[in-house]
Structures are given as structure tokens and as C-alpha cells.
mmCIF file of C-alpha atoms and ligand atoms in Angstrom:
data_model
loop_
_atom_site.group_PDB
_atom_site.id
_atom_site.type_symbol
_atom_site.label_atom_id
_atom_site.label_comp_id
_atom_site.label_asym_id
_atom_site.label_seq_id
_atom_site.Cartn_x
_atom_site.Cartn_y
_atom_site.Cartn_z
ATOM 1 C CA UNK A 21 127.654 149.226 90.903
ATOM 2 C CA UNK A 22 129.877 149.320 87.810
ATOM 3 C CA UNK A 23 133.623 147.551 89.515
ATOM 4 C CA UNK A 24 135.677 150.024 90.893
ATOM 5 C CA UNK A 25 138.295 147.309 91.174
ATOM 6 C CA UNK A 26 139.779 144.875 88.323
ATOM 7 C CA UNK A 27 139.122 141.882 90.888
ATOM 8 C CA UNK A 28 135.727 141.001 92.864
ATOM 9 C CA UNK A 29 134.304 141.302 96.002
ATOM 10 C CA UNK A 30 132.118 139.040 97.647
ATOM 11 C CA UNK A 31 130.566 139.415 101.255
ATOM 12 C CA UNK A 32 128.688 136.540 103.096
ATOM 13 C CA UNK A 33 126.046 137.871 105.725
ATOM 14 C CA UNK A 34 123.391 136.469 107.953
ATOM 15 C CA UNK A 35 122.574 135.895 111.812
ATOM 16 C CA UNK A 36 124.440 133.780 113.828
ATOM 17 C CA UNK A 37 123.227 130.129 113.313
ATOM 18 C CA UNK A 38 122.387 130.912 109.540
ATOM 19 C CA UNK A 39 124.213 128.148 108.034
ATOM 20 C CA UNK A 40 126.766 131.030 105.728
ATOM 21 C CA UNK A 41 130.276 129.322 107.115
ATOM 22 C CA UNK A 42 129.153 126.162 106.504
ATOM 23 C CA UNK A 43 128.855 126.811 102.829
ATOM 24 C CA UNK A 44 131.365 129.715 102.230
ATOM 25 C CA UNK A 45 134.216 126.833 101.442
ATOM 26 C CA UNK A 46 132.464 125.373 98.765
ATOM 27 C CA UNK A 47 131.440 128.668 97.456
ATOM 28 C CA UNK A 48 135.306 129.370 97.311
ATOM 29 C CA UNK A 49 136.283 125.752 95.691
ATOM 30 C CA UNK A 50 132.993 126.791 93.168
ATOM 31 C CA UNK A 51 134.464 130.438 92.344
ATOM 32 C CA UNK A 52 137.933 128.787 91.566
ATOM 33 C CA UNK A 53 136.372 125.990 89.355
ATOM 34 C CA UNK A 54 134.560 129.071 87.457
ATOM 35 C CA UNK A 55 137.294 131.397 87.288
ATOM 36 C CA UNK A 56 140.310 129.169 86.907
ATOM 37 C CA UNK A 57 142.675 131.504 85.987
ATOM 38 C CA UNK A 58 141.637 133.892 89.291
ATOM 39 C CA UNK A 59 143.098 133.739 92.919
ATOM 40 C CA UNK A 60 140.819 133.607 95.389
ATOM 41 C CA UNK A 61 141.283 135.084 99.079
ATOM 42 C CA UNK A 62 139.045 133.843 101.587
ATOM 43 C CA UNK A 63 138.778 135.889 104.503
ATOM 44 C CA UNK A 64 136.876 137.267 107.651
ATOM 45 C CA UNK A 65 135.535 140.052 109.662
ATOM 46 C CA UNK A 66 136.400 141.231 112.317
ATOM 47 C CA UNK A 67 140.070 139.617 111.487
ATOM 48 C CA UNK A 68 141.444 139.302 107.967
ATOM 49 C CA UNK A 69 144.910 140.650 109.721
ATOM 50 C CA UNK A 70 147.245 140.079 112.317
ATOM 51 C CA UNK A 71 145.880 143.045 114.108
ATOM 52 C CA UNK A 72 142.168 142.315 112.986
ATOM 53 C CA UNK A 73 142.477 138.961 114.802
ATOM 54 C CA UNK A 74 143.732 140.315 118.030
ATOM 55 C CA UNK A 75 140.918 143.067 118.021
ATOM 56 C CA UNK A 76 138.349 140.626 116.972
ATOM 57 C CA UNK A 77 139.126 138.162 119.947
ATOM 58 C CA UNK A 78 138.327 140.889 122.273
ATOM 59 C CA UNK A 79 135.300 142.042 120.201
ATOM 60 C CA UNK A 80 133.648 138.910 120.592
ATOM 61 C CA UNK A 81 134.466 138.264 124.512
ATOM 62 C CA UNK A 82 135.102 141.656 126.236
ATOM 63 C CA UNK A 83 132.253 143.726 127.652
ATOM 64 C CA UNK A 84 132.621 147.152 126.285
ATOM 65 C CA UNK A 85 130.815 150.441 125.516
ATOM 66 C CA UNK A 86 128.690 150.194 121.866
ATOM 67 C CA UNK A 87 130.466 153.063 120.337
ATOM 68 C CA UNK A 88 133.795 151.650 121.957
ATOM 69 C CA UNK A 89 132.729 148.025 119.903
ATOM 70 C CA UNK A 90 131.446 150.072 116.447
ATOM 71 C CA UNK A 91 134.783 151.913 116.295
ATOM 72 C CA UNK A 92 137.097 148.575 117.125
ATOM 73 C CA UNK A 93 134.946 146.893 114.360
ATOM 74 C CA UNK A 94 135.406 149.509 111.632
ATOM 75 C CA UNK A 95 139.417 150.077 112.802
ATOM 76 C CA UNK A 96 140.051 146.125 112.268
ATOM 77 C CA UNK A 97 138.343 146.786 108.694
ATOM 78 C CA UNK A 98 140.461 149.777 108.160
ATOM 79 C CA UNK A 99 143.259 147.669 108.205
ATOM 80 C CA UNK A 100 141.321 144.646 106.515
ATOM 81 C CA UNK A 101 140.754 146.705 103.433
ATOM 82 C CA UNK A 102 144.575 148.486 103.421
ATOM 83 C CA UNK A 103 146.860 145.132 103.991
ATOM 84 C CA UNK A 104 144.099 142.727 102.252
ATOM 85 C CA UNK A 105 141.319 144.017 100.243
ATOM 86 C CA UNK A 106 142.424 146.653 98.261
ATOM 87 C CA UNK A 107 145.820 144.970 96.973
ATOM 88 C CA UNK A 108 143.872 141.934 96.031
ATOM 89 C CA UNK A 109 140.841 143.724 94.202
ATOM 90 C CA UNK A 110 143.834 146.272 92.500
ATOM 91 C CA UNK A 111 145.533 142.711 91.693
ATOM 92 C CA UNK A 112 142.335 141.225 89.968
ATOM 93 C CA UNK A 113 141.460 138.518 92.763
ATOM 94 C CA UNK A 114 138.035 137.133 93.807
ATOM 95 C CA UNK A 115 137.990 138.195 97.507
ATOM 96 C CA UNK A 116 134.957 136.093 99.637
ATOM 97 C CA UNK A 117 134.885 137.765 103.195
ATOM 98 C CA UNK A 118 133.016 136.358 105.608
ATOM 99 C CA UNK A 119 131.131 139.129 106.953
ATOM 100 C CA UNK A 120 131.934 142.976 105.836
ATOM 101 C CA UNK A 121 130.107 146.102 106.870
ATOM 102 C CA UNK A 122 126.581 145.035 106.677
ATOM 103 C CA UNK A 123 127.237 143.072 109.823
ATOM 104 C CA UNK A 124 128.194 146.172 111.818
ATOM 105 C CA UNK A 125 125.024 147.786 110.725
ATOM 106 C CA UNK A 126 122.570 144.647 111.480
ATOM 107 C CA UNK A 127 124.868 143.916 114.667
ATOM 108 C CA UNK A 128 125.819 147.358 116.496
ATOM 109 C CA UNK A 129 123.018 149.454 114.373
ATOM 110 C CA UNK A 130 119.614 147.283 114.610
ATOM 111 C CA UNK A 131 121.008 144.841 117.457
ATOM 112 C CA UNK A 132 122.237 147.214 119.837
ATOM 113 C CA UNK A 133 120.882 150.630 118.423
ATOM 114 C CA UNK A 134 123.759 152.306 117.786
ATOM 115 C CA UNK A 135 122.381 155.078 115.212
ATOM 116 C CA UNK A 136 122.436 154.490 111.750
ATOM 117 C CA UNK A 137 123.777 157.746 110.988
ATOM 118 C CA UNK A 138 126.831 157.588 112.965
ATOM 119 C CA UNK A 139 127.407 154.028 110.566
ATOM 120 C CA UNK A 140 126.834 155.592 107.791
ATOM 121 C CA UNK A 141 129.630 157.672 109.053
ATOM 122 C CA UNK A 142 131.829 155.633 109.579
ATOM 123 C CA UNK A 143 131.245 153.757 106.560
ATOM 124 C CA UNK A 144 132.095 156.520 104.994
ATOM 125 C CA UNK A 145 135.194 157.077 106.326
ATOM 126 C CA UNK A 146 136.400 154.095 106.247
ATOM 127 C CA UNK A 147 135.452 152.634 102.905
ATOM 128 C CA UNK A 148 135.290 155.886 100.760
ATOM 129 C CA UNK A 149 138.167 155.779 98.344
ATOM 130 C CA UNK A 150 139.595 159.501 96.803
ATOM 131 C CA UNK A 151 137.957 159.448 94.081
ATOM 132 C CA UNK A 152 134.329 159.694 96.296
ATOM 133 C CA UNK A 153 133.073 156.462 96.049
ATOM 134 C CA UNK A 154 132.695 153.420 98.286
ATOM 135 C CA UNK A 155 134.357 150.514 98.218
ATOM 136 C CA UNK A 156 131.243 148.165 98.665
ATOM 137 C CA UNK A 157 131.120 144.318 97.939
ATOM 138 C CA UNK A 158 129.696 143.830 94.206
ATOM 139 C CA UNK A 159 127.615 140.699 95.707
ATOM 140 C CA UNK A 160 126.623 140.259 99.245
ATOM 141 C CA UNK A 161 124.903 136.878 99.980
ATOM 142 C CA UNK A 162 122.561 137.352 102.850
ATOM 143 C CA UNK A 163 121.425 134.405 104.413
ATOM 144 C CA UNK A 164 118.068 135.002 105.952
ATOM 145 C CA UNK A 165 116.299 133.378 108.292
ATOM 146 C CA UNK A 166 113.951 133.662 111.980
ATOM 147 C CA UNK A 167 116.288 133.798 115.174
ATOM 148 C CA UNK A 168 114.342 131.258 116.062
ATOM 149 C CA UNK A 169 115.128 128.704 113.658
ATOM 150 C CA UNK A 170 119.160 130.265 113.916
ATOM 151 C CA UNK A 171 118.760 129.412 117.871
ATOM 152 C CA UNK A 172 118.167 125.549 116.906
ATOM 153 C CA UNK A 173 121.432 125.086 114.426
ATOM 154 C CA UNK A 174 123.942 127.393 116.719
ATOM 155 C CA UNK A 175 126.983 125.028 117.242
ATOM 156 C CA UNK A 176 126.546 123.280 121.094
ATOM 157 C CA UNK A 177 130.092 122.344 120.918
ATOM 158 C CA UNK A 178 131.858 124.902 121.919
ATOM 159 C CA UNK A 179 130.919 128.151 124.141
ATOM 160 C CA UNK A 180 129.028 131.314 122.553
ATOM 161 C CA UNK A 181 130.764 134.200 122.450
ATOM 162 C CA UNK A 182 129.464 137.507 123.471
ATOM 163 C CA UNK A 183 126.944 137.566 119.895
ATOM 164 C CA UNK A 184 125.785 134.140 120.129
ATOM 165 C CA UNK A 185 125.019 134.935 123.797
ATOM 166 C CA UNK A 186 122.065 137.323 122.841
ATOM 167 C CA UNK A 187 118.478 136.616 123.041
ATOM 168 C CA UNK A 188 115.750 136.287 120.386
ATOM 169 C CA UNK A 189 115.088 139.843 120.466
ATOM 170 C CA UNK A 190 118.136 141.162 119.394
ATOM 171 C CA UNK A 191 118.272 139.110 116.634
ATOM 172 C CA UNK A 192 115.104 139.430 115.493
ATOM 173 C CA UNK A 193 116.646 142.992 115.312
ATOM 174 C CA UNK A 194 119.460 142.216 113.864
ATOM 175 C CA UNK A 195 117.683 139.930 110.725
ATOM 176 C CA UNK A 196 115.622 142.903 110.238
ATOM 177 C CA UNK A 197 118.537 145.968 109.758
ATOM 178 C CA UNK A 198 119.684 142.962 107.403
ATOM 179 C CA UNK A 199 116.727 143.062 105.555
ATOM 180 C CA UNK A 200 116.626 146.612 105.683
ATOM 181 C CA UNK A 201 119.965 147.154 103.798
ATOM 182 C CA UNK A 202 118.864 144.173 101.499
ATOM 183 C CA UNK A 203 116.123 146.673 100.592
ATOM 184 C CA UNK A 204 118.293 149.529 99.999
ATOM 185 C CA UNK A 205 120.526 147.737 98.023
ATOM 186 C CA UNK A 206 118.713 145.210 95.994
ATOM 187 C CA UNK A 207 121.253 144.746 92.768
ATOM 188 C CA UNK A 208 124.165 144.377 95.357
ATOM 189 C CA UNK A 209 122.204 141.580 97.746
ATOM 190 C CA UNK A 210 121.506 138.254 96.782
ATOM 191 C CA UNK A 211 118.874 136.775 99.502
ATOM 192 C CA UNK A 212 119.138 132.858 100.761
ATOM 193 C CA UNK A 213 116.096 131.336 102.331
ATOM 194 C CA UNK A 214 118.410 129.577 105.433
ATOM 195 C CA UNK A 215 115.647 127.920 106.779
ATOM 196 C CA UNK A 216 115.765 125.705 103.956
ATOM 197 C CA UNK A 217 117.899 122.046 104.068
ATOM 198 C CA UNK A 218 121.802 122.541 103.024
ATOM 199 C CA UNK A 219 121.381 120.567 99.855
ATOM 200 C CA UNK A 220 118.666 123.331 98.559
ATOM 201 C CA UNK A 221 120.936 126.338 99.556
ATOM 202 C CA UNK A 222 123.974 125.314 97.620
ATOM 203 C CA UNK A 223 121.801 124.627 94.915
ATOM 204 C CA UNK A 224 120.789 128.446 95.225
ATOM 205 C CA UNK A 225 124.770 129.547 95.368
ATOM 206 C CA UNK A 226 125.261 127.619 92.309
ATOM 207 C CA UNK A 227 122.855 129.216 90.500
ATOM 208 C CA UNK A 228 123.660 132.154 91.329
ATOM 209 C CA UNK A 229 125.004 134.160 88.137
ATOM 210 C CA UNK A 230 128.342 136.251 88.731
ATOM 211 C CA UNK A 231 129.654 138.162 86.026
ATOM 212 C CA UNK A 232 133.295 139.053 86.578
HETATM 213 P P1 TMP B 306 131.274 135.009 112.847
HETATM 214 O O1 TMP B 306 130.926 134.147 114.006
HETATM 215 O O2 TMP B 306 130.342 134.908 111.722
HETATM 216 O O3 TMP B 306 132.692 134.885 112.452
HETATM 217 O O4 TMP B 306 131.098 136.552 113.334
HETATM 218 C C1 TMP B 306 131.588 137.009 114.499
HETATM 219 C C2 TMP B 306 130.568 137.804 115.281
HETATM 220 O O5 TMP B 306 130.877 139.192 115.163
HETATM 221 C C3 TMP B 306 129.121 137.632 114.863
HETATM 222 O O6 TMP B 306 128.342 137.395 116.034
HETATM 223 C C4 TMP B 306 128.740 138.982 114.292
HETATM 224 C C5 TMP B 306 129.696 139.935 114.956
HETATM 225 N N1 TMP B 306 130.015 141.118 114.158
HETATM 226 C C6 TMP B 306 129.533 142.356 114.562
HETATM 227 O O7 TMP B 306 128.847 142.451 115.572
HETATM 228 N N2 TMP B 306 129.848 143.457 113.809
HETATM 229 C C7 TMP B 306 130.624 143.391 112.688
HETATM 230 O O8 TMP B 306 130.884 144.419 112.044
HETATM 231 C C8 TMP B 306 131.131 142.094 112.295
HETATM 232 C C9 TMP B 306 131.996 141.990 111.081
HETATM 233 C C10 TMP B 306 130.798 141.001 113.048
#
């Protein structure tokens, strides 16, 4: 995608247990060694905002219908893009979200089925700009790896939240709509074999070539 914006837009994606917030500091302290002369926003979905962070505590612990969930995710992104995004990328910052759309696909689409054409929808909606295009990210990095393996490294410190909760099935499910939007996308994703030791996958970040 040629930019739409004068700054750039980074997402971070991958199961829970993949090892992405572990590195996405360093990735920001990397960006800002690169690009000296560039701010850099770190931020999150769902959150990002005031509002995003209220929404996304009750994302992640109350029970609630999956359209109900799809349509709180994509109004705390709403906002996301209007207070933080947008301004930044029109300002000509590096913006590195952890987590953006993608997630809502792999998460409510191939996790919990809700149909891929309602998020395509919705994705529409909320990320097409008036001139007819999407705002996407211009690199997602997608770390990839078995549920399995994701199981093993999930943090035993503190409780799992209504995600972390499910079993190996759903995200199995939820690695594979991944990999299916990988697929569909392959100049925007940039893949990361998770299952290999933290030293190897920042040597893969580093080396990964980002033209701004
Ligand atoms: P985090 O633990 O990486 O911050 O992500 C919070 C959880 O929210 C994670 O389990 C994935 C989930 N999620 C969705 O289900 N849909 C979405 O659109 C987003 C952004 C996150």
C-alpha cells in the first residue's frame, strides 16, 4: 500500500502467549534509534483512549453477546483512530499499536465465528477514510505460533481474562484466521516464528527492513 499518511503505522499481532508485548518496547526504543528525528506513539487495542480503556476492561471480563463484543471492539477503535491515530499519522509519527483490526478478525471472526463478512463490514466502516480507502497498518508483525506452545508461556501470575480463558481449540482457530489474513495480505504482514527463543525473534525485528 503506497502511505496514505505522512507518518507510519505499525500493528503487532499474534495469540495470546505469543511473546509480541514482550518485545514491542524494544521495537519502539529500535524505531526511535532509526528514525531519530520521528515521535513515536506506542499504543493498544482495545484502549488507546480514555473511553477505549473503560470499554476494553469490560471486553476482556464481561460475558456478552459476540456481535455485542465485535461492535464494542470496533467502537473503542473508532475512537482509537479519531483522538490517536489519525492526528499522529497526519502529524508524521511512527504509531506501534499493539493489536489493530486483525485481532478482531482472528478473535471474534475465526475464534468465535462471527462471519467474516459482517467484519469486513465493519472494517469498512470504521477504517474507510473519504477518499475510499482504508486506513490499514503499512506493517503488521504477526507472531505465529501453535496454541499449544502459547498455552506453556501465558503469564501464571496474574488471572486470565476472558481470552486467555479459552481452550486450545479456539485458538487453534484463532492462529489460523491469522494466517488467513497473512495470506491475503502478504506485502502488509511480516510473519515471526514465536516458537523460537527471544534472542532469535528480536534478531528477526531487527532485520526487518522499514522504509518510511
Ligand atoms: P492483549 O492481551 O494482547 O492486550 O489483548 C487483549 C485481548 O483482547 C486478547 O485476548 C485479544 C483480544 N482482542 C479481541 O478479541 N479482539 C480485538 O479486536 C482486539 C484488539 C483484541
Amino acid at each position: 500500500m503506497t502511505s496514505l499518511y505522512p507518518g507510519h503505522f505499525i500493528s503487532f499481532e499474534g495469540i495470546d502467549g505469543a511473546g509480541k508485548s514482550t518485545h514491542v518496547d524494544a521495537f519502539c526504543k529500535l524505531m526511535q534509534d532509526r528514525f531519530p528525528g520521528k515521535e513515536i506513539i506506542l499504543t493498544r487495542e482495545p484502549g488507546g483512549t480514555a473511553l477505549g480503556e473503560q470499554l476494553r476492561s469490560l471486553l476482556l471480563d464481561a460475558p456478552m453477546n459476540l456481535e455485542t463484543e465485535a461492535l464494542l471492539m470496533f467502537a473503542a477503535r473508532r475512537e482509537h483512530i479519531a483522538q490517536v491515530i489519525e492526528p499522529a499519522l497526519t502529524a508524521g509519527k511512527i504509531v506501534i499499536s499493539d493489536r489493530f483490526t486483525d485481532a478482531s478478525f482472528a478473535y471474534q471472526g475465526g475464534g468465535r465465528g462471527l462471519s467474516i463478512q459482517k467484519l469486513n463490514e465493519l472494517e469498512q466502516w470504521v477504517q474507510g477514510r473519504a477518499d475510499g480507502k482504508l486506513l490499514q497498518p503499512n506493517l503488521t508483525i504477526l507472531f505465529d505460533l501453535p496454541g499449544e506452545v502459547a498455552e506453556g508461556r501465558r503469564s501464571k501470575v496474574r488471572a486470565p481474562d476472558k481470552f486467555e480463558k479459552m481452550d486450545l481449540n479456539f485458538f487453534d482457530k484463532v492462529r489460523q484466521e491469522y494466517l488467513r489474513r497473512a495470506k491475503e495480505d502478504p506485502k502488509r504482514f511480516y510473519l515471526v516464528d514465536a516458537t523460537k527463543t527471544p534472542e532469535s525473534i528480536w534478531g528477526d525485528l531487527q532485520a526487518i527492513e522499514i522504509k518510511i
